[in-house]
Coordinates of C-alpha atoms in Angstrom, one line a residue:
M871 CA 16.8 -4.4 1.2
K872 CA 16.1 -8.4 1.1
S873 CA 12.6 -9.6 0.6
T874 CA 12.7 -11.2 4.1
E875 CA 13.6 -7.6 5.7
L876 CA 11.0 -6.2 3.6
D877 CA 8.4 -8.6 4.7
A878 CA 9.3 -8.2 8.4
L879 CA 9.0 -4.2 7.8
Y880 CA 5.6 -4.5 6.0
R881 CA 4.4 -6.8 9.1
K882 CA 5.9 -4.2 11.7
V883 CA 3.6 -1.3 10.0
L884 CA 0.6 -3.5 9.6
L885 CA 0.7 -4.6 13.4
D886 CA 1.6 -1.1 14.4
H887 CA -1.6 0.4 12.9
Y888 CA -3.7 -2.8 14.0
R889 CA -2.5 -2.4 17.6
D890 CA -2.6 1.3 17.7
P891 CA -5.4 2.4 15.0
R892 CA -5.2 6.0 14.1
C893 CA -8.2 8.4 13.4
R894 CA -10.5 6.7 15.9
D895 CA -11.5 10.0 17.9
P896 CA -15.1 10.7 17.8
I897 CA -16.4 13.7 15.7
S898 CA -18.8 16.1 17.2
S899 CA -20.5 17.4 14.0
P900 CA -19.8 14.9 11.1
T901 CA -21.1 16.0 7.5
H902 CA -21.2 12.5 6.2
R903 CA -21.4 8.9 7.6
Q904 CA -20.8 5.6 5.9
K905 CA -20.7 2.0 7.0
A906 CA -19.3 -1.2 5.2
S907 CA -19.3 -4.7 6.3
N908 CA -18.3 -8.0 4.9
P909 CA -20.7 -10.5 6.5
L910 CA -18.7 -13.5 5.2
C911 CA -15.7 -12.7 7.4
G912 CA -17.3 -10.3 10.0
D913 CA -15.1 -7.3 9.0
E914 CA -17.1 -3.8 9.6
T915 CA -16.2 -0.3 9.1
S916 CA -17.6 2.9 10.1
L917 CA -16.8 6.1 8.8
A918 CA -17.6 9.6 9.8
V919 CA -16.0 12.8 8.1
E920 CA -16.1 16.6 8.5
L921 CA -16.0 17.8 5.1
V922 CA -15.6 21.5 5.0
D923 CA -15.1 23.6 1.7
G924 CA -14.1 20.3 -0.2
R925 CA -11.4 19.2 2.4
F926 CA -11.7 16.3 4.8
L927 CA -10.8 18.3 8.1
K928 CA -11.6 15.3 10.3
I929 CA -12.2 11.8 9.9
Q930 CA -13.2 8.9 12.1
V931 CA -12.6 5.3 11.2
R932 CA -13.8 2.6 13.4
S933 CA -12.9 -0.9 11.9
G934 CA -13.5 -4.1 13.3
G935 CA -12.5 -7.6 12.5
C936 CA -9.3 -9.0 11.1
S937 CA -6.0 -6.9 11.3
I938 CA -5.7 -6.2 7.7
C939 CA -9.1 -4.4 7.9
V940 CA -8.4 -2.5 10.9
A941 CA -4.9 -1.5 9.6
S942 CA -6.1 -0.6 6.2
G943 CA -8.7 1.8 8.1
S944 CA -6.1 3.3 10.2
M945 CA -3.8 3.9 7.4
M946 CA -6.7 5.2 5.1
G947 CA -7.7 7.8 7.9
E948 CA -4.0 9.1 8.2
I949 CA -3.7 9.7 4.3
V950 CA -7.0 11.2 3.9
Q951 CA -7.2 13.6 7.0
G952 CA -6.6 17.3 5.6
R953 CA -6.8 16.3 2.0
T954 CA -9.3 17.7 -0.6
E955 CA -11.8 15.5 -2.2
K956 CA -9.9 15.7 -5.5
E957 CA -6.8 14.5 -3.9
T958 CA -8.7 11.8 -1.9
R959 CA -10.2 10.5 -5.0
R960 CA -6.8 10.2 -6.6
I961 CA -5.6 8.3 -3.6
A962 CA -8.5 6.0 -3.3
D963 CA -8.3 5.2 -7.1
A964 CA -4.4 4.5 -6.8
F965 CA -5.2 2.1 -3.9
Q966 CA -7.8 0.2 -5.7
L967 CA -5.3 -0.3 -8.5
L968 CA -2.6 -1.5 -5.9
M969 CA -5.2 -4.0 -4.7
K970 CA -5.6 -5.3 -8.2
G971 CA -2.0 -5.7 -8.8
S972 CA -2.1 -2.9 -11.3
P973 CA 0.7 0.0 -11.7
I974 CA -0.2 3.2 -9.8
P975 CA 0.6 6.5 -11.3
D976 CA 3.8 8.0 -10.3
N977 CA 2.4 11.3 -8.9
V978 CA 0.5 9.4 -6.2
D979 CA 2.1 8.6 -2.7
L980 CA 0.3 6.0 -1.0
G981 CA 2.8 6.0 2.0
D982 CA 2.3 3.2 4.3
L983 CA -0.6 1.9 2.3
R984 CA 2.1 0.2 -0.1
V985 CA 2.5 -2.3 2.7
L986 CA -0.8 -3.9 1.7
E987 CA 0.3 -4.8 -1.6
G988 CA 1.4 -8.1 0.1
V989 CA -2.4 -8.8 0.6
L990 CA -2.1 -9.9 -3.2
R991 CA -0.7 -13.1 -2.2
F992 CA -3.7 -13.9 -0.4
P993 CA -6.7 -13.1 -2.7
E994 CA -9.3 -13.7 0.0
R995 CA -8.0 -10.9 2.1
V996 CA -8.1 -8.2 -0.5
K997 CA -11.8 -7.6 0.4
C998 CA -10.4 -7.2 4.0
A999 CA -8.0 -4.5 2.9
T1000 CA -10.5 -2.5 0.6
L1001 CA -13.5 -2.6 3.0
P1002 CA -12.6 0.7 4.7
W1003 CA -12.3 2.1 1.3
V1004 CA -15.7 0.9 0.4
A1005 CA -17.1 3.2 2.9
L1006 CA -14.9 6.2 1.8
E1007 CA -16.1 5.5 -1.9
G1008 CA -19.8 5.9 -0.5
I1009 CA -18.9 9.3 1.0
L1010 CA -17.2 10.5 -2.3
L1011 CA -20.1 9.3 -4.4
E1012 CA -22.6 11.1 -2.2
R1013 CA -20.5 14.3 -2.3
E1014 CA -20.5 13.8 -6.2
R1015 CA -24.2 13.6 -6.0
E1016 CA -24.5 16.9 -3.8
L1017 CA -22.2 18.7 -5.9
E1018 CA -24.2 17.9 -9.1
G1019 CA -27.4 18.8 -7.2
D1020 CA -25.8 22.2 -6.3
Q1021 CA -24.6 23.0 -9.8
K1022 CA -28.1 22.0 -11.1
K1023 CA -29.7 24.5 -8.5
D1024 CA -27.3 27.2 -9.5
R1025 CA -28.2 26.6 -13.3
E1026 CA -32.0 26.8 -12.6
K1027 CA -31.8 30.3 -10.8

Protein backbone atom coordinates (compact mmCIF):
# COMPACT_ATOMS: atom_id res chain seq x y z
CA MET A 1 0.00 0.00 0.00
CA LYS A 2 1.33 3.45 -0.91
CA SER A 3 2.10 5.97 1.82
CA THR A 4 -0.72 8.28 0.68
CA GLU A 5 -3.21 5.39 0.72
CA LEU A 6 -2.04 4.39 4.18
CA ASP A 7 -2.36 7.99 5.44
CA ALA A 8 -5.90 8.15 4.05
CA LEU A 9 -6.79 4.87 5.78
CA TYR A 10 -5.33 6.12 9.07
CA ARG A 11 -7.31 9.36 8.82
CA LYS A 12 -10.47 7.37 8.11
CA VAL A 13 -9.99 5.17 11.21
CA LEU A 14 -9.13 8.19 13.36
CA LEU A 15 -12.17 10.15 12.19
CA ASP A 16 -14.45 7.14 12.67
CA HIS A 17 -13.41 6.87 16.33
CA TYR A 18 -13.71 10.64 16.77
CA ARG A 19 -17.18 10.89 15.22
CA ASP A 20 -18.50 7.69 16.82
CA PRO A 21 -16.52 7.10 20.02
CA ARG A 22 -16.86 3.66 21.55
CA CYS A 23 -17.21 2.69 25.21
CA ARG A 24 -19.14 5.80 26.26
CA ASP A 25 -22.11 4.08 27.94
CA PRO A 26 -22.34 4.77 31.67
CA ILE A 27 -21.38 2.03 34.11
CA SER A 28 -23.86 1.59 36.97
CA SER A 29 -21.32 0.40 39.55
CA PRO A 30 -17.76 1.32 38.58
CA THR A 31 -15.06 -0.04 40.85
CA HIS A 32 -12.53 2.60 39.81
CA ARG A 33 -12.58 6.11 38.36
CA GLN A 34 -9.82 8.34 37.11
CA LYS A 35 -9.59 11.69 35.35
CA ALA A 36 -6.82 13.29 33.36
CA SER A 37 -6.58 16.67 31.72
CA ASN A 38 -4.20 18.83 29.77
CA PRO A 39 -4.95 22.44 30.72
CA LEU A 40 -2.68 23.75 27.96
CA CYS A 41 -4.91 22.46 25.16
CA GLY A 42 -8.19 21.71 26.97
CA ASP A 43 -8.22 17.94 26.41
CA GLU A 44 -9.91 15.94 29.17
CA THR A 45 -10.60 12.28 29.83
CA SER A 46 -12.84 10.70 32.42
CA LEU A 47 -12.48 6.96 32.85
CA ALA A 48 -14.71 4.59 34.81
CA VAL A 49 -14.19 0.85 34.92
CA GLU A 50 -15.74 -2.23 36.45
CA LEU A 51 -12.89 -4.53 37.41
CA VAL A 52 -13.95 -8.00 38.55
CA ASP A 53 -11.49 -10.77 39.35
CA GLY A 54 -8.69 -8.86 37.63
CA ARG A 55 -10.62 -8.32 34.38
CA PHE A 56 -11.92 -5.08 32.87
CA LEU A 57 -15.53 -6.19 32.42
CA LYS A 58 -16.82 -2.73 31.54
CA ILE A 59 -15.11 0.50 30.62
CA GLN A 60 -16.49 3.96 30.04
CA VAL A 61 -14.26 6.53 28.38
CA ARG A 62 -15.40 10.13 28.09
CA SER A 63 -12.80 12.22 26.29
CA GLY A 64 -13.27 15.77 25.16
CA GLY A 65 -11.09 18.11 23.20
CA CYS A 66 -9.29 17.37 19.98
CA SER A 67 -10.01 14.50 17.61
CA ILE A 68 -6.79 12.69 18.53
CA CYS A 69 -7.63 12.59 22.24
CA VAL A 70 -11.21 11.44 21.63
CA ALA A 71 -10.15 8.79 19.09
CA SER A 72 -7.36 7.50 21.32
CA GLY A 73 -9.79 7.11 24.23
CA SER A 74 -12.26 5.29 22.01
CA MET A 75 -9.61 2.90 20.71
CA MET A 76 -8.28 2.37 24.23
CA GLY A 77 -11.74 1.44 25.49
CA GLU A 78 -12.25 -1.08 22.70
CA ILE A 79 -8.92 -2.80 23.19
CA VAL A 80 -9.04 -2.90 27.00
CA GLN A 81 -12.63 -4.02 27.57
CA GLY A 82 -12.73 -7.69 28.56
CA ARG A 83 -8.97 -7.95 29.10
CA THR A 84 -7.13 -8.86 32.27
CA GLU A 85 -5.06 -6.34 34.17
CA LYS A 86 -1.90 -8.10 33.01
CA GLU A 87 -2.96 -7.95 29.35
CA THR A 88 -3.97 -4.31 29.77
CA ARG A 89 -0.62 -3.45 31.34
CA ARG A 90 1.18 -5.08 28.40
CA ILE A 91 -0.93 -3.10 25.90
CA ALA A 92 -0.51 0.17 27.79
CA ASP A 93 3.27 -0.30 27.95
CA ALA A 94 3.41 -1.11 24.23
CA PHE A 95 1.32 1.97 23.41
CA GLN A 96 3.72 4.16 25.40
CA LEU A 97 6.60 2.69 23.38
CA LEU A 98 4.71 3.42 20.16
CA MET A 99 4.23 7.04 21.23
CA LYS A 100 7.97 7.34 21.84
CA GLY A 101 8.78 5.93 18.40
CA SER A 102 10.27 2.80 19.93
CA PRO A 103 9.66 -0.73 18.68
CA ILE A 104 6.84 -2.61 20.37
CA PRO A 105 7.00 -6.29 21.33
CA ASP A 106 5.96 -8.69 18.57
CA ASN A 107 3.49 -10.42 20.88
CA VAL A 108 1.37 -7.28 21.41
CA ASP A 109 -1.34 -6.42 18.86
CA LEU A 110 -2.36 -2.78 19.16
CA GLY A 111 -5.08 -3.02 16.52
CA ASP A 112 -6.44 0.38 15.47
CA LEU A 113 -4.09 2.10 17.91
CA ARG A 114 -1.33 1.73 15.31
CA VAL A 115 -2.90 4.62 13.38
CA LEU A 116 -1.82 6.95 16.18
CA GLU A 117 1.79 6.32 15.24
CA GLY A 118 1.31 9.11 12.68
CA VAL A 119 1.01 11.56 15.58
CA LEU A 120 4.77 11.27 16.04
CA ARG A 121 5.16 13.64 13.09
CA PHE A 122 3.56 16.29 15.33
CA PRO A 123 5.30 16.01 18.72
CA GLU A 124 2.97 18.53 20.36
CA ARG A 125 0.05 16.14 19.69
CA VAL A 126 1.58 13.13 21.46
CA LYS A 127 0.13 14.40 24.75
CA CYS A 128 -3.31 14.42 23.11
CA ALA A 129 -2.96 10.77 22.10
CA THR A 130 -1.62 9.64 25.48
CA LEU A 131 -4.04 11.53 27.76
CA PRO A 132 -6.65 8.72 28.01
CA TRP A 133 -3.79 6.36 28.80
CA VAL A 134 -2.72 8.60 31.68
CA ALA A 135 -6.13 7.96 33.25
CA LEU A 136 -5.80 4.22 32.61
CA GLU A 137 -2.31 4.26 34.13
CA GLY A 138 -3.80 5.85 37.25
CA ILE A 139 -6.25 2.97 37.58
CA LEU A 140 -3.56 0.34 36.98
CA LEU A 141 -1.34 1.91 39.65
CA GLU A 142 -4.27 2.11 42.07
CA ARG A 143 -4.94 -1.60 41.51
CA GLU A 144 -1.29 -2.48 42.08
CA ARG A 145 -1.41 -0.66 45.43
CA GLU A 146 -4.66 -2.44 46.34
CA LEU A 147 -3.18 -5.83 45.52
CA GLU A 148 -0.03 -5.07 47.52
CA GLY A 149 -2.24 -4.09 50.46
CA ASP A 150 -4.23 -7.31 50.16
CA GLN A 151 -1.02 -9.38 50.07
CA LYS A 152 0.30 -7.54 53.12
CA LYS A 153 -2.95 -8.25 55.02
CA ASP A 154 -2.74 -11.94 54.04
CA ARG A 155 0.83 -12.16 55.37
CA GLU A 156 -0.20 -10.55 58.65
CA LYS A 157 -2.95 -13.13 59.27
